[in-house]
Amino acid sequence: MHQSTPSNSGSGCPMHQPNPASNPSTSGCPVQHASAPKSSGGCLVEHSSTGLNPLNQMPSLPQTPLDSHSQSAPLPTDRTLSSIPRGTEDGKTQTWEYPSPQQFYNALVRKGWETPTEHVEVMVDIHNFLNERAWNEVLRWEKRVAQPGDEQPHLARFKGRPGEMSPKAQFWMFMGWLLPTRFNTEPPFDRHDWVVRRPRTGEEVRYVIDYYSAPPTPDGEPVFALDVRPALDSFESARERVSVGMNDIWETMRERGWGNNRS
């Protein structure tokens, strides 16, 4: 479970114990303080007029307000390139592109969520930041199985599944019900399934990402925790998760001094 907070605080993990997927950590501010590249990379929002984009299961979202009477202020239409590769074209790596604040707001409107327009740009910054953090965690897993000289994997497609709790999240919820003083009792606020393609072999591996809200820092800054791991779709993924889990348990025992200074 990796935590992300705007203030680099070391606030505790909502699970209150090491997670088999990874070790707790914090990271920098989700709000970008320098201009990011704007370009026409692979889009996170489909612009065609034909239903859902099969790469992200999202409908076409325009760069204009869906209802000009309900939107209190105009929003930027600039879009930011992510660092997440989606493939190669003419020998060049193409990256996914994040939706603009206007498109993000339109998505919220379509879902029936009332959101003040003055909050949308910060929400987009945090959304993009969490996706970058999730990709970094995917790369940590992928490095465990990569061969020398392998090209960086690509995010082939993804799907948001906020209404479907993963089996692991259900297990932690059960543990929270059983031992509420030790385990988190709040479900993840979002879930994504990402399909990662390994260029050398063309193999596709599904990753499950659970997004949690962790307790805020003492000064009120929000903290987020990400649980990123390969889905149990293959023997290799299961083996890697067991291996990482055992390593985390061993590291925890070493940090607590178990097995040391035995008489």
mmCIF file of N, CA and C in Angstrom, residues 9 36 62 64 72 77 96 130 136 166 169 175 191 198 200 214 217 225 251:
data_model
loop_
_atom_site.group_PDB
_atom_site.id
_atom_site.type_symbol
_atom_site.label_atom_id
_atom_site.label_comp_id
_atom_site.label_asym_id
_atom_site.label_seq_id
_atom_site.Cartn_x
_atom_site.Cartn_y
_atom_site.Cartn_z
ATOM 1 N N SER A 9 3.785 13.943 4.155
ATOM 2 C CA SER A 9 3.687 13.507 5.537
ATOM 3 C C SER A 9 3.759 12.006 5.627
ATOM 4 N N ALA A 36 3.045 21.673 -17.726
ATOM 5 C CA ALA A 36 3.254 20.329 -18.247
ATOM 6 C C ALA A 36 3.051 20.348 -19.745
ATOM 7 N N PRO A 62 -17.158 16.311 -24.782
ATOM 8 C CA PRO A 62 -16.775 17.509 -25.528
ATOM 9 C C PRO A 62 -15.941 18.470 -24.683
ATOM 10 N N THR A 64 -16.770 21.590 -24.540
ATOM 11 C CA THR A 64 -17.703 22.675 -24.228
ATOM 12 C C THR A 64 -18.659 22.202 -23.144
ATOM 13 N N SER A 72 -21.156 27.349 -13.667
ATOM 14 C CA SER A 72 -21.067 28.721 -13.168
ATOM 15 C C SER A 72 -19.893 29.506 -13.718
ATOM 16 N N THR A 77 -9.514 24.143 -21.243
ATOM 17 C CA THR A 77 -9.629 22.996 -22.149
ATOM 18 C C THR A 77 -8.258 22.416 -22.493
ATOM 19 N N TRP A 96 -0.416 8.308 -23.050
ATOM 20 C CA TRP A 96 -1.809 8.669 -22.805
ATOM 21 C C TRP A 96 -1.905 10.151 -22.451
ATOM 22 N N LEU A 130 -2.478 10.734 -8.989
ATOM 23 C CA LEU A 130 -2.699 9.365 -8.525
ATOM 24 C C LEU A 130 -2.464 8.356 -9.644
ATOM 25 N N ASN A 136 3.788 4.141 -11.571
ATOM 26 C CA ASN A 136 5.085 3.865 -10.952
ATOM 27 C C ASN A 136 5.069 2.552 -10.188
ATOM 28 N N SER A 166 -12.923 -5.269 -5.263
ATOM 29 C CA SER A 166 -12.060 -6.409 -5.552
ATOM 30 C C SER A 166 -12.097 -7.409 -4.396
ATOM 31 N N ALA A 169 -10.031 -6.177 -1.504
ATOM 32 C CA ALA A 169 -10.688 -5.104 -0.751
ATOM 33 C C ALA A 169 -11.800 -5.666 0.125
ATOM 34 N N MET A 175 -11.887 -7.834 7.560
ATOM 35 C CA MET A 175 -10.975 -7.696 8.686
ATOM 36 C C MET A 175 -11.280 -6.432 9.481
ATOM 37 N N ARG A 191 -11.786 1.969 -8.039
ATOM 38 C CA ARG A 191 -11.022 0.813 -8.499
ATOM 39 C C ARG A 191 -10.805 0.938 -9.993
ATOM 40 N N ARG A 198 3.470 -6.209 -22.476
ATOM 41 C CA ARG A 198 4.923 -6.323 -22.472
ATOM 42 C C ARG A 198 5.396 -6.420 -23.926
ATOM 43 N N ARG A 200 8.137 -7.068 -25.608
ATOM 44 C CA ARG A 200 8.990 -8.144 -26.129
ATOM 45 C C ARG A 200 8.185 -9.376 -26.501
ATOM 46 N N ALA A 214 -6.859 7.827 3.077
ATOM 47 C CA ALA A 214 -6.245 7.541 4.367
ATOM 48 C C ALA A 214 -6.533 8.696 5.321
ATOM 49 N N THR A 217 -3.384 14.315 7.387
ATOM 50 C CA THR A 217 -2.250 14.704 8.207
ATOM 51 C C THR A 217 -2.734 15.606 9.346
ATOM 52 N N ALA A 225 -4.045 6.330 -0.353
ATOM 53 C CA ALA A 225 -3.274 5.089 -0.359
ATOM 54 C C ALA A 225 -3.689 4.262 -1.568
ATOM 55 N N GLU A 251 10.846 -8.412 5.915
ATOM 56 C CA GLU A 251 11.366 -7.085 6.221
ATOM 57 C C GLU A 251 10.753 -6.543 7.502
#
